[in-house]
mmCIF file of C-alpha atoms and ligand atoms in Angstrom:
data_model
loop_
_atom_site.group_PDB
_atom_site.id
_atom_site.type_symbol
_atom_site.label_atom_id
_atom_site.label_comp_id
_atom_site.label_asym_id
_atom_site.label_seq_id
_atom_site.Cartn_x
_atom_site.Cartn_y
_atom_site.Cartn_z
ATOM 1 C CA UNK A 18 -49.138 39.024 -39.083
ATOM 2 C CA UNK A 19 -51.116 41.413 -41.319
ATOM 3 C CA UNK A 20 -49.474 44.482 -42.830
ATOM 4 C CA UNK A 21 -51.454 47.707 -42.873
ATOM 5 C CA UNK A 22 -51.427 49.284 -46.329
ATOM 6 C CA UNK A 23 -51.127 53.068 -46.507
ATOM 7 C CA UNK A 24 -51.793 55.355 -49.486
ATOM 8 C CA UNK A 25 -50.040 58.729 -49.918
ATOM 9 C CA UNK A 26 -52.343 61.737 -49.619
ATOM 10 C CA UNK A 27 -52.145 65.496 -49.264
ATOM 11 C CA UNK A 28 -53.817 66.925 -46.178
ATOM 12 C CA UNK A 29 -54.333 70.372 -44.630
ATOM 13 C CA UNK A 30 -52.996 69.941 -41.089
ATOM 14 C CA UNK A 31 -53.880 72.115 -38.070
ATOM 15 C CA UNK A 32 -50.799 71.897 -35.831
ATOM 16 C CA UNK A 33 -51.630 74.371 -33.054
ATOM 17 C CA UNK A 34 -54.422 76.485 -31.565
ATOM 18 C CA UNK A 35 -55.472 79.119 -34.124
ATOM 19 C CA UNK A 36 -52.613 78.086 -36.459
ATOM 20 C CA UNK A 37 -53.079 78.285 -40.225
ATOM 21 C CA UNK A 38 -53.839 75.127 -42.155
ATOM 22 C CA UNK A 39 -50.625 73.710 -43.658
ATOM 23 C CA UNK A 40 -50.716 71.457 -46.723
ATOM 24 C CA UNK A 41 -48.576 68.412 -45.975
ATOM 25 C CA UNK A 42 -47.836 65.033 -47.486
ATOM 26 C CA UNK A 43 -49.366 62.308 -45.325
ATOM 27 C CA UNK A 44 -50.625 58.733 -45.546
ATOM 28 C CA UNK A 45 -54.002 57.094 -44.964
ATOM 29 C CA UNK A 46 -54.653 53.448 -44.243
ATOM 30 C CA UNK A 47 -56.940 51.235 -46.323
ATOM 31 C CA UNK A 48 -60.592 50.766 -45.243
ATOM 32 C CA UNK A 49 -61.376 47.972 -42.799
ATOM 33 C CA UNK A 50 -64.718 46.536 -41.618
ATOM 34 C CA UNK A 51 -67.552 48.887 -42.600
ATOM 35 C CA UNK A 52 -65.184 51.713 -43.567
ATOM 36 C CA UNK A 53 -65.263 53.503 -46.916
ATOM 37 C CA UNK A 54 -62.335 55.303 -48.559
ATOM 38 C CA UNK A 55 -63.511 58.400 -50.426
ATOM 39 C CA UNK A 56 -61.486 60.325 -53.025
ATOM 40 C CA UNK A 57 -62.438 63.805 -51.944
ATOM 41 C CA UNK A 58 -63.418 66.096 -54.818
ATOM 42 C CA UNK A 59 -64.389 69.079 -52.672
ATOM 43 C CA UNK A 60 -65.215 69.935 -49.096
ATOM 44 C CA UNK A 61 -67.206 72.743 -47.569
ATOM 45 C CA UNK A 62 -65.708 74.822 -44.786
ATOM 46 C CA UNK A 63 -67.971 75.459 -41.821
ATOM 47 C CA UNK A 64 -67.707 77.701 -38.780
ATOM 48 C CA UNK A 65 -67.228 74.519 -36.734
ATOM 49 C CA UNK A 66 -63.856 73.896 -38.466
ATOM 50 C CA UNK A 67 -62.747 77.312 -37.250
ATOM 51 C CA UNK A 68 -63.976 76.902 -33.683
ATOM 52 C CA UNK A 69 -62.082 73.630 -33.452
ATOM 53 C CA UNK A 70 -58.948 75.145 -35.050
ATOM 54 C CA UNK A 71 -59.257 77.843 -32.341
ATOM 55 C CA UNK A 72 -59.882 75.137 -29.705
ATOM 56 C CA UNK A 73 -63.308 76.277 -28.456
ATOM 57 C CA UNK A 74 -63.946 72.541 -28.736
ATOM 58 C CA UNK A 75 -61.035 70.454 -27.420
ATOM 59 C CA UNK A 76 -60.222 68.242 -30.440
ATOM 60 C CA UNK A 77 -56.602 67.133 -29.892
ATOM 61 C CA UNK A 78 -54.004 68.601 -32.287
ATOM 62 C CA UNK A 79 -52.255 68.172 -34.675
ATOM 63 C CA UNK A 80 -55.349 67.210 -36.599
ATOM 64 C CA UNK A 81 -56.875 67.110 -40.037
ATOM 65 C CA UNK A 82 -60.252 68.867 -39.894
ATOM 66 C CA UNK A 83 -62.879 69.232 -42.633
ATOM 67 C CA UNK A 84 -66.337 67.746 -42.325
ATOM 68 C CA UNK A 85 -68.350 68.556 -45.429
ATOM 69 C CA UNK A 86 -66.618 66.248 -47.886
ATOM 70 C CA UNK A 87 -67.994 65.069 -51.210
ATOM 71 C CA UNK A 88 -66.351 62.719 -53.638
ATOM 72 C CA UNK A 89 -66.200 59.291 -55.187
ATOM 73 C CA UNK A 90 -65.773 55.967 -53.409
ATOM 74 C CA UNK A 91 -62.309 54.566 -54.071
ATOM 75 C CA UNK A 92 -62.408 51.421 -51.903
ATOM 76 C CA UNK A 93 -64.689 49.747 -49.380
ATOM 77 C CA UNK A 94 -64.067 47.536 -46.354
ATOM 78 C CA UNK A 95 -65.230 43.882 -46.355
ATOM 79 C CA UNK A 96 -68.361 44.563 -44.264
ATOM 80 C CA UNK A 97 -69.755 47.343 -46.487
ATOM 81 C CA UNK A 98 -73.031 46.173 -48.012
ATOM 82 C CA UNK A 99 -74.802 48.975 -49.844
ATOM 83 C CA UNK A 100 -72.069 51.196 -51.271
ATOM 84 C CA UNK A 101 -69.644 50.443 -54.067
ATOM 85 C CA UNK A 102 -66.517 51.769 -55.725
ATOM 86 C CA UNK A 103 -67.440 54.643 -58.058
ATOM 87 C CA UNK A 104 -70.513 55.802 -56.092
ATOM 88 C CA UNK A 105 -70.776 59.570 -55.698
ATOM 89 C CA UNK A 106 -71.143 60.404 -52.016
ATOM 90 C CA UNK A 107 -71.564 63.165 -49.436
ATOM 91 C CA UNK A 108 -69.945 62.575 -46.053
ATOM 92 C CA UNK A 109 -71.858 63.545 -42.931
ATOM 93 C CA UNK A 110 -71.566 63.320 -39.137
ATOM 94 C CA UNK A 111 -70.591 60.111 -37.351
ATOM 95 C CA UNK A 112 -72.852 58.057 -35.081
ATOM 96 C CA UNK A 113 -72.634 54.634 -33.488
ATOM 97 C CA UNK A 114 -75.827 53.252 -35.047
ATOM 98 C CA UNK A 115 -76.789 51.090 -32.073
ATOM 99 C CA UNK A 116 -77.575 53.309 -29.042
ATOM 100 C CA UNK A 117 -81.166 54.209 -28.092
ATOM 101 C CA UNK A 118 -81.045 57.558 -29.946
ATOM 102 C CA UNK A 119 -79.668 55.951 -33.126
ATOM 103 C CA UNK A 120 -82.127 53.058 -32.903
ATOM 104 C CA UNK A 121 -85.035 55.495 -32.629
ATOM 105 C CA UNK A 122 -84.013 57.468 -35.727
ATOM 106 C CA UNK A 123 -82.259 60.322 -33.896
ATOM 107 C CA UNK A 124 -78.624 59.647 -34.748
ATOM 108 C CA UNK A 125 -77.726 63.340 -34.350
ATOM 109 C CA UNK A 126 -78.166 62.754 -30.585
ATOM 110 C CA UNK A 127 -76.093 59.551 -30.562
ATOM 111 C CA UNK A 128 -74.756 58.846 -27.094
ATOM 112 C CA UNK A 129 -71.262 58.758 -28.594
ATOM 113 C CA UNK A 130 -71.700 61.889 -30.773
ATOM 114 C CA UNK A 131 -68.720 63.675 -29.226
ATOM 115 C CA UNK A 132 -66.533 60.586 -29.456
ATOM 116 C CA UNK A 133 -67.457 59.887 -33.082
ATOM 117 C CA UNK A 134 -67.000 63.471 -34.268
ATOM 118 C CA UNK A 135 -64.624 65.350 -31.969
ATOM 119 C CA UNK A 136 -62.337 62.818 -30.244
ATOM 120 C CA UNK A 137 -59.614 63.024 -32.928
ATOM 121 C CA UNK A 138 -59.500 59.255 -33.420
ATOM 122 C CA UNK A 139 -61.668 56.345 -34.510
ATOM 123 C CA UNK A 140 -64.072 54.571 -32.115
ATOM 124 C CA UNK A 141 -61.307 52.082 -31.286
ATOM 125 C CA UNK A 142 -58.928 54.950 -30.393
ATOM 126 C CA UNK A 143 -56.741 54.426 -33.471
ATOM 127 C CA UNK A 144 -55.723 57.018 -36.039
ATOM 128 C CA UNK A 145 -55.834 56.308 -39.776
ATOM 129 C CA UNK A 146 -53.446 59.092 -40.804
ATOM 130 C CA UNK A 147 -49.679 59.370 -40.498
ATOM 131 C CA UNK A 148 -47.674 62.495 -41.255
ATOM 132 C CA UNK A 149 -44.482 62.599 -43.315
ATOM 133 C CA UNK A 150 -42.404 61.558 -40.296
ATOM 134 C CA UNK A 151 -44.671 58.574 -39.684
ATOM 135 C CA UNK A 152 -46.291 60.158 -36.619
ATOM 136 C CA UNK A 153 -50.042 59.795 -36.090
ATOM 137 C CA UNK A 154 -52.270 62.735 -36.979
ATOM 138 C CA UNK A 155 -55.571 63.203 -35.147
ATOM 139 C CA UNK A 156 -58.348 62.448 -37.563
ATOM 140 C CA UNK A 157 -61.878 61.036 -37.868
ATOM 141 C CA UNK A 158 -63.125 64.628 -37.478
ATOM 142 C CA UNK A 159 -66.869 64.218 -38.037
ATOM 143 C CA UNK A 160 -65.973 60.655 -38.982
ATOM 144 C CA UNK A 161 -64.098 61.863 -42.086
ATOM 145 C CA UNK A 162 -61.346 64.604 -41.785
ATOM 146 C CA UNK A 163 -62.003 65.735 -45.342
ATOM 147 C CA UNK A 164 -59.437 68.553 -45.678
ATOM 148 C CA UNK A 165 -57.447 65.921 -47.568
ATOM 149 C CA UNK A 166 -57.315 64.203 -50.928
ATOM 150 C CA UNK A 167 -58.728 61.000 -49.384
ATOM 151 C CA UNK A 168 -60.893 60.458 -46.299
ATOM 152 C CA UNK A 169 -62.069 57.394 -44.406
ATOM 153 C CA UNK A 170 -65.729 57.300 -43.420
ATOM 154 C CA UNK A 171 -68.073 54.493 -42.453
ATOM 155 C CA UNK A 172 -70.955 53.111 -44.419
ATOM 156 C CA UNK A 173 -73.505 54.887 -42.196
ATOM 157 C CA UNK A 174 -72.075 58.404 -42.642
ATOM 158 C CA UNK A 175 -71.263 58.129 -46.363
ATOM 159 C CA UNK A 176 -74.376 59.020 -48.297
ATOM 160 C CA UNK A 177 -74.836 58.057 -51.946
ATOM 161 C CA UNK A 178 -76.131 60.883 -54.176
ATOM 162 C CA UNK A 179 -77.219 60.839 -57.838
ATOM 163 C CA UNK A 180 -74.351 60.949 -60.349
ATOM 164 C CA UNK A 181 -76.083 63.671 -62.396
ATOM 165 C CA UNK A 182 -75.850 66.122 -59.455
ATOM 166 C CA UNK A 183 -72.745 68.407 -59.339
ATOM 167 C CA UNK A 184 -70.623 66.517 -56.828
ATOM 168 C CA UNK A 185 -68.234 69.454 -56.129
ATOM 169 C CA UNK A 186 -71.176 71.467 -54.767
ATOM 170 C CA UNK A 187 -72.793 68.890 -52.505
ATOM 171 C CA UNK A 188 -70.426 68.569 -49.497
ATOM 172 C CA UNK A 189 -72.060 71.311 -47.383
ATOM 173 C CA UNK A 190 -75.289 69.288 -47.433
ATOM 174 C CA UNK A 191 -73.479 66.998 -44.989
ATOM 175 C CA UNK A 192 -73.414 69.615 -42.200
ATOM 176 C CA UNK A 193 -74.132 73.365 -42.459
ATOM 177 C CA UNK A 194 -76.877 73.215 -45.063
ATOM 178 C CA UNK A 195 -78.655 70.191 -43.598
ATOM 179 C CA UNK A 196 -78.482 71.887 -40.200
ATOM 180 C CA UNK A 197 -80.329 75.027 -41.323
ATOM 181 C CA UNK A 198 -82.736 73.256 -43.655
ATOM 182 C CA UNK A 199 -83.364 70.371 -41.272
ATOM 183 C CA UNK A 200 -83.979 72.703 -38.334
ATOM 184 C CA UNK A 201 -86.848 74.243 -40.303
ATOM 185 C CA UNK A 202 -88.259 71.105 -41.940
ATOM 186 C CA UNK A 203 -87.515 68.308 -39.449
ATOM 187 C CA UNK A 204 -87.176 69.996 -36.055
ATOM 188 C CA UNK A 205 -89.352 73.119 -35.949
ATOM 189 C CA UNK A 206 -91.711 71.774 -38.629
ATOM 190 C CA UNK A 207 -92.418 75.258 -39.945
ATOM 191 C CA UNK A 208 -95.990 75.358 -41.285
ATOM 192 C CA UNK A 209 -97.486 76.915 -44.447
ATOM 193 C CA UNK A 210 -98.495 80.554 -43.950
ATOM 194 C CA UNK A 211 -96.449 80.959 -40.766
ATOM 195 C CA UNK A 212 -93.881 83.599 -39.748
ATOM 196 C CA UNK A 213 -90.256 82.488 -39.350
ATOM 197 C CA UNK A 214 -87.220 84.515 -38.208
ATOM 198 C CA UNK A 215 -83.562 83.543 -38.703
ATOM 199 C CA UNK A 216 -81.238 85.173 -36.170
ATOM 200 C CA UNK A 217 -77.962 84.966 -38.078
ATOM 201 C CA UNK A 218 -77.852 84.995 -41.865
ATOM 202 C CA UNK A 219 -74.767 82.857 -42.421
ATOM 203 C CA UNK A 220 -74.741 79.568 -44.291
ATOM 204 C CA UNK A 221 -76.917 77.892 -41.654
ATOM 205 C CA UNK A 222 -79.396 80.778 -41.311
ATOM 206 C CA UNK A 223 -79.793 81.293 -45.056
ATOM 207 C CA UNK A 224 -80.250 77.554 -45.651
ATOM 208 C CA UNK A 225 -83.065 77.863 -43.144
ATOM 209 C CA UNK A 226 -84.489 80.730 -45.212
ATOM 210 C CA UNK A 227 -84.469 78.535 -48.342
ATOM 211 C CA UNK A 228 -86.134 75.713 -46.408
ATOM 212 C CA UNK A 229 -88.740 78.043 -44.892
ATOM 213 C CA UNK A 230 -89.898 78.759 -48.451
ATOM 214 C CA UNK A 231 -90.058 75.037 -49.206
ATOM 215 C CA UNK A 232 -92.171 74.693 -46.027
ATOM 216 C CA UNK A 233 -94.484 77.508 -47.177
ATOM 217 C CA UNK A 234 -93.786 80.184 -44.535
ATOM 218 C CA UNK A 235 -95.276 83.469 -45.733
ATOM 219 C CA UNK A 236 -93.217 85.840 -43.562
ATOM 220 C CA UNK A 237 -89.461 85.181 -43.467
ATOM 221 C CA UNK A 238 -87.333 87.618 -41.479
ATOM 222 C CA UNK A 239 -83.526 87.595 -41.296
ATOM 223 C CA UNK A 240 -81.615 89.400 -38.538
ATOM 224 C CA UNK A 241 -77.890 89.969 -39.065
ATOM 225 C CA UNK A 242 -75.270 92.712 -38.706
ATOM 226 C CA UNK A 243 -73.608 92.402 -42.139
ATOM 227 C CA UNK A 244 -75.447 94.409 -44.849
ATOM 228 C CA UNK A 245 -74.301 92.142 -47.726
ATOM 229 C CA UNK A 246 -75.778 89.101 -45.952
ATOM 230 C CA UNK A 247 -79.076 90.912 -45.507
ATOM 231 C CA UNK A 248 -79.124 91.822 -49.202
ATOM 232 C CA UNK A 249 -78.462 88.200 -50.135
ATOM 233 C CA UNK A 250 -81.227 87.108 -47.739
ATOM 234 C CA UNK A 251 -83.711 89.265 -49.684
ATOM 235 C CA UNK A 252 -82.469 87.800 -52.996
ATOM 236 C CA UNK A 253 -82.977 84.305 -51.591
ATOM 237 C CA UNK A 254 -86.573 84.985 -50.615
ATOM 238 C CA UNK A 255 -86.612 86.641 -47.180
ATOM 239 C CA UNK A 256 -89.590 88.983 -46.974
ATOM 240 C CA UNK A 257 -87.969 91.297 -44.400
ATOM 241 C CA UNK A 258 -84.462 91.916 -43.025
ATOM 242 C CA UNK A 259 -83.318 93.671 -39.861
ATOM 243 C CA UNK A 260 -79.814 94.992 -39.230
ATOM 244 C CA UNK A 261 -79.606 94.623 -35.460
ATOM 245 C CA UNK A 262 -76.744 97.157 -35.304
ATOM 246 C CA UNK A 263 -79.200 99.760 -36.563
ATOM 247 C CA UNK A 264 -82.513 98.789 -35.007
ATOM 248 C CA UNK A 265 -83.955 96.685 -32.222
ATOM 249 C CA UNK A 266 -84.759 93.308 -33.822
ATOM 250 C CA UNK A 267 -87.360 92.349 -31.213
ATOM 251 C CA UNK A 268 -89.394 95.522 -31.735
ATOM 252 C CA UNK A 269 -89.016 95.231 -35.513
ATOM 253 C CA UNK A 270 -90.206 91.605 -35.556
ATOM 254 C CA UNK A 271 -93.159 92.349 -33.291
ATOM 255 C CA UNK A 272 -94.178 95.164 -35.605
ATOM 256 C CA UNK A 273 -93.782 93.119 -38.821
ATOM 257 C CA UNK A 274 -95.740 90.163 -37.451
ATOM 258 C CA UNK A 275 -98.191 91.946 -35.162
ATOM 259 C CA UNK A 276 -96.880 90.269 -31.990
ATOM 260 C CA UNK A 277 -94.041 87.842 -32.740
ATOM 261 C CA UNK A 278 -93.024 84.908 -34.920
ATOM 262 C CA UNK A 279 -94.248 81.317 -34.600
ATOM 263 C CA UNK A 280 -90.803 79.919 -35.436
ATOM 264 C CA UNK A 281 -87.240 81.211 -35.002
ATOM 265 C CA UNK A 282 -83.729 79.850 -35.404
ATOM 266 C CA UNK A 283 -80.634 81.117 -33.529
ATOM 267 C CA UNK A 284 -77.425 80.476 -35.487
ATOM 268 C CA UNK A 285 -75.092 83.231 -34.250
ATOM 269 C CA UNK A 286 -73.899 81.334 -31.159
ATOM 270 C CA UNK A 287 -74.280 84.538 -29.110
ATOM 271 C CA UNK A 288 -76.229 84.421 -25.840
ATOM 272 C CA UNK A 289 -77.506 87.996 -26.220
ATOM 273 C CA UNK A 290 -78.959 87.104 -29.625
ATOM 274 C CA UNK A 291 -80.531 83.963 -28.180
ATOM 275 C CA UNK A 292 -82.303 86.229 -25.692
ATOM 276 C CA UNK A 293 -83.573 88.437 -28.534
ATOM 277 C CA UNK A 294 -84.846 85.360 -30.374
ATOM 278 C CA UNK A 295 -86.816 84.166 -27.323
ATOM 279 C CA UNK A 296 -88.270 87.643 -26.869
ATOM 280 C CA UNK A 297 -89.271 87.832 -30.553
ATOM 281 C CA UNK A 298 -91.394 84.660 -30.368
ATOM 282 C CA UNK A 299 -95.136 85.107 -30.380
ATOM 283 C CA UNK A 300 -97.509 83.140 -28.189
ATOM 284 C CA UNK A 301 -96.647 79.393 -28.283
ATOM 285 C CA UNK A 302 -93.730 80.148 -30.568
ATOM 286 C CA UNK A 303 -90.781 77.760 -30.913
ATOM 287 C CA UNK A 304 -87.079 78.619 -31.085
ATOM 288 C CA UNK A 305 -84.417 76.239 -32.379
ATOM 289 C CA UNK A 306 -80.848 76.811 -31.170
ATOM 290 C CA UNK A 307 -78.034 75.692 -33.473
ATOM 291 C CA UNK A 308 -75.316 78.366 -32.980
ATOM 292 C CA UNK A 309 -72.372 76.949 -31.056
ATOM 293 C CA UNK A 310 -70.634 79.199 -28.474
ATOM 294 C CA UNK A 311 -67.584 78.071 -26.437
ATOM 295 C CA UNK A 312 -68.316 75.128 -24.124
ATOM 296 C CA UNK A 313 -69.746 76.313 -20.797
ATOM 297 C CA UNK A 314 -71.521 79.407 -22.179
ATOM 298 C CA UNK A 315 -74.708 80.386 -20.311
ATOM 299 C CA UNK A 316 -77.685 82.350 -21.619
ATOM 300 C CA UNK A 317 -80.681 83.913 -19.894
ATOM 301 C CA UNK A 318 -84.319 84.622 -20.634
ATOM 302 C CA UNK A 319 -87.375 85.851 -18.747
ATOM 303 C CA UNK A 320 -88.879 82.716 -17.191
ATOM 304 C CA UNK A 321 -92.378 84.166 -16.909
ATOM 305 C CA UNK A 322 -92.327 85.289 -20.524
ATOM 306 C CA UNK A 323 -91.445 81.715 -21.508
ATOM 307 C CA UNK A 324 -94.038 80.206 -19.216
ATOM 308 C CA UNK A 325 -96.959 82.558 -19.837
ATOM 309 C CA UNK A 326 -96.240 82.679 -23.569
ATOM 310 C CA UNK A 327 -96.139 78.868 -23.826
ATOM 311 C CA UNK A 328 -92.850 79.244 -25.672
ATOM 312 C CA UNK A 329 -90.458 76.415 -26.537
ATOM 313 C CA UNK A 330 -86.649 76.585 -26.786
ATOM 314 C CA UNK A 331 -84.838 73.541 -28.115
ATOM 315 C CA UNK A 332 -81.306 72.667 -29.102
ATOM 316 C CA UNK A 333 -80.838 71.088 -32.517
ATOM 317 C CA UNK A 334 -77.945 69.048 -33.861
ATOM 318 C CA UNK A 335 -77.528 68.628 -37.631
ATOM 319 C CA UNK A 336 -81.147 69.598 -38.271
ATOM 320 C CA UNK A 337 -82.383 66.306 -36.788
ATOM 321 C CA UNK A 338 -81.398 64.869 -40.142
ATOM 322 C CA UNK A 339 -81.642 61.188 -40.970
ATOM 323 C CA UNK A 340 -78.825 61.687 -43.485
ATOM 324 C CA UNK A 341 -79.581 58.763 -45.803
ATOM 325 C CA UNK A 342 -83.060 60.213 -46.327
ATOM 326 C CA UNK A 343 -82.607 63.959 -45.943
ATOM 327 C CA UNK A 344 -79.423 64.592 -47.981
ATOM 328 C CA UNK A 345 -80.822 62.985 -51.173
ATOM 329 C CA UNK A 346 -84.083 64.907 -50.601
ATOM 330 C CA UNK A 347 -82.143 68.186 -50.508
ATOM 331 C CA UNK A 348 -80.256 67.164 -53.680
ATOM 332 C CA UNK A 349 -83.597 66.551 -55.419
ATOM 333 C CA UNK A 350 -84.993 69.898 -54.268
ATOM 334 C CA UNK A 351 -81.828 71.578 -55.589
ATOM 335 C CA UNK A 352 -82.072 69.767 -58.950
ATOM 336 C CA UNK A 353 -85.712 70.901 -59.238
ATOM 337 C CA UNK A 354 -84.681 74.540 -58.653
ATOM 338 C CA UNK A 355 -86.458 74.715 -55.274
ATOM 339 C CA UNK A 356 -83.425 74.914 -52.972
ATOM 340 C CA UNK A 357 -80.798 77.215 -54.493
ATOM 341 C CA UNK A 358 -78.027 76.677 -51.951
ATOM 342 C CA UNK A 359 -75.455 77.171 -54.737
ATOM 343 C CA UNK A 360 -76.067 80.915 -54.249
ATOM 344 C CA UNK A 361 -74.379 80.648 -50.821
ATOM 345 C CA UNK A 362 -71.069 79.185 -51.977
ATOM 346 C CA UNK A 363 -67.735 80.354 -53.339
ATOM 347 C CA UNK A 364 -65.094 77.898 -54.597
ATOM 348 C CA UNK A 365 -61.398 77.983 -53.580
ATOM 349 C CA UNK A 366 -58.464 75.820 -54.632
ATOM 350 C CA UNK A 367 -56.907 73.567 -51.983
ATOM 351 C CA UNK A 368 -53.856 75.834 -51.596
ATOM 352 C CA UNK A 369 -56.204 78.786 -50.902
ATOM 353 C CA UNK A 370 -57.673 77.109 -47.813
ATOM 354 C CA UNK A 371 -56.430 79.818 -45.410
ATOM 355 C CA UNK A 372 -57.841 82.527 -47.679
ATOM 356 C CA UNK A 373 -61.172 80.684 -47.592
ATOM 357 C CA UNK A 374 -61.072 80.641 -43.774
ATOM 358 C CA UNK A 375 -60.227 84.353 -43.633
ATOM 359 C CA UNK A 376 -62.949 85.294 -46.108
ATOM 360 C CA UNK A 377 -65.461 83.258 -44.150
ATOM 361 C CA UNK A 378 -64.468 84.858 -40.854
ATOM 362 C CA UNK A 379 -64.600 88.361 -42.328
ATOM 363 C CA UNK A 380 -68.068 87.652 -43.674
ATOM 364 C CA UNK A 381 -66.891 88.092 -47.289
ATOM 365 C CA UNK A 382 -67.732 84.481 -48.177
ATOM 366 C CA UNK A 383 -70.726 82.727 -46.765
ATOM 367 C CA UNK A 384 -69.925 79.104 -47.539
ATOM 368 C CA UNK A 385 -66.444 78.377 -48.907
ATOM 369 C CA UNK A 386 -66.021 75.128 -50.790
ATOM 370 C CA UNK A 387 -62.451 73.919 -51.193
ATOM 371 C CA UNK A 388 -61.848 72.116 -54.468
ATOM 372 C CA UNK A 389 -59.490 69.321 -53.471
ATOM 373 C CA UNK A 390 -59.007 67.585 -56.833
ATOM 374 C CA UNK A 391 -60.854 66.878 -60.100
HETATM 375 P P1 LIG B 417 -71.637 82.076 -39.972
HETATM 376 O O1 LIG B 417 -70.518 82.696 -39.220
HETATM 377 O O2 LIG B 417 -71.621 82.079 -41.470
HETATM 378 O O3 LIG B 417 -73.035 82.750 -39.536
HETATM 379 C C1 LIG B 417 -73.259 83.446 -38.340
HETATM 380 C C2 LIG B 417 -73.988 84.730 -38.702
HETATM 381 O O4 LIG B 417 -74.327 85.416 -37.495
HETATM 382 C C3 LIG B 417 -73.143 85.700 -39.537
HETATM 383 O O5 LIG B 417 -73.808 86.067 -40.731
HETATM 384 C C4 LIG B 417 -72.947 86.903 -38.608
HETATM 385 O O6 LIG B 417 -72.866 88.119 -39.306
HETATM 386 C C5 LIG B 417 -74.207 86.805 -37.757
HETATM 387 N N1 LIG B 417 -74.112 87.563 -36.516
HETATM 388 C C6 LIG B 417 -73.020 87.747 -35.722
HETATM 389 N N2 LIG B 417 -73.353 88.527 -34.676
HETATM 390 C C7 LIG B 417 -74.667 88.821 -34.804
HETATM 391 C C8 LIG B 417 -75.574 89.588 -34.024
HETATM 392 N N3 LIG B 417 -75.202 90.200 -32.898
HETATM 393 N N4 LIG B 417 -76.859 89.677 -34.454
HETATM 394 C C9 LIG B 417 -77.253 89.050 -35.604
HETATM 395 N N5 LIG B 417 -76.422 88.319 -36.369
HETATM 396 C C10 LIG B 417 -75.162 88.209 -35.975
HETATM 397 O O7 LIG B 417 -71.751 80.591 -39.449
HETATM 398 P P2 LIG B 417 -72.636 79.374 -40.012
HETATM 399 O O8 LIG B 417 -71.788 78.510 -40.868
HETATM 400 O O9 LIG B 417 -73.928 79.884 -40.523
HETATM 401 O O10 LIG B 417 -72.848 78.578 -38.646
HETATM 402 C C11 LIG B 417 -73.635 79.156 -37.637
HETATM 403 C C12 LIG B 417 -73.428 78.460 -36.316
HETATM 404 O O11 LIG B 417 -73.981 77.160 -36.365
HETATM 405 C C13 LIG B 417 -71.971 78.288 -35.896
HETATM 406 O O12 LIG B 417 -71.887 78.547 -34.506
HETATM 407 C C14 LIG B 417 -71.699 76.818 -36.187
HETATM 408 O O13 LIG B 417 -70.660 76.304 -35.386
HETATM 409 C C15 LIG B 417 -73.039 76.231 -35.831
HETATM 410 N N6 LIG B 417 -73.358 74.931 -36.383
HETATM 411 C C16 LIG B 417 -74.106 74.131 -35.605
HETATM 412 C C17 LIG B 417 -74.506 72.907 -36.081
HETATM 413 C C18 LIG B 417 -75.405 72.064 -35.243
HETATM 414 O O14 LIG B 417 -75.560 70.889 -35.551
HETATM 415 N N7 LIG B 417 -76.005 72.592 -34.199
HETATM 416 C C19 LIG B 417 -74.113 72.485 -37.353
HETATM 417 C C20 LIG B 417 -73.382 73.368 -38.157
HETATM 418 C C21 LIG B 417 -73.000 74.590 -37.661
#
């Protein structure tokens, strides 16, 4: 009989729908197979943590959320081949690695994406976390559950990054930042000299703005309703901003571009904004949809406008990122001063996690990063 070894950890637990995160003592089991145990240094907080806390997505509770972890490898399972203890890593979304989508380089559309990221347990249905009473906590959120001092990932979602990069900053590259940047670079393939509009200037939308500059877009428009976000968008390189509480964004974009943008990204998760984004596309324009509304939400658009305009609307998960390639590329761009995503973040201590959530929801903080430990 083998005995499972557990290590004491501290974790922020979500015990009920909309309930605050509560710091609790818990335990995590040692890595098995291709699993990797990461000592979490910091973790970004993303809108998706909040929509799961509020149960828009039915992850079973009580659970440990958190899915933008960064840290240092503490231990590896016996089947891990290319990572070692001491590596600095960013944790990203989970995928099976052997379905058709994964095999063809599109792991963000893995046939088991929901199971690997939102089921609240590992692929074998087991939990790796126990609370103080010895009861199982739902975990494996985005194949990590990184609102904790330690997190278990797998080799394929634990991405090595250079040791000279600031590890406490890098976690958001694993989800929100790679989603916005990847949507522009990998999915829409924004071209030099083109016009791009971000509907929503949160962490995802403004990462897209940074990436649109890397891609060489010459007109970059941000639509939002929060004046401070629009100001930041201009600082980050947007050429125009539109406050859609004050003016009609579709008319404004048509005027700025002389007919509509070639590329747009919807990151508000609001169907009425999605409609505006479709309407603001120029002839043969393409819209990427990343904003996540509650499951079952419908949206509408004018079919003939879509058809006669040759427009494209496509959903995008995680910026179509191949994480092992794209995350290090973003780190290099950052280190070269070409992708200043540090301007989006504000750091909080672990015991300020609820303040971070509140500030994010109020729009005061764009991308909170929770410092878990040194
Ligand atoms: P965020 O809340 O920081 O950004 C949303 C922005 O939309 C805010 O700045 C808000 O002011 C703005 N907004 C709200 N109503 C608006 C309106 N009527 N018109 C214009 N702007 C409006 O969130 P985020 O972290 O940037 O994430 C954006 C979305 O992307 C969320 O829904 C999140 O769940 C989703 N997401 C999706 C993926 C994916 O793979 N598809 C990955 C990460 C995040």
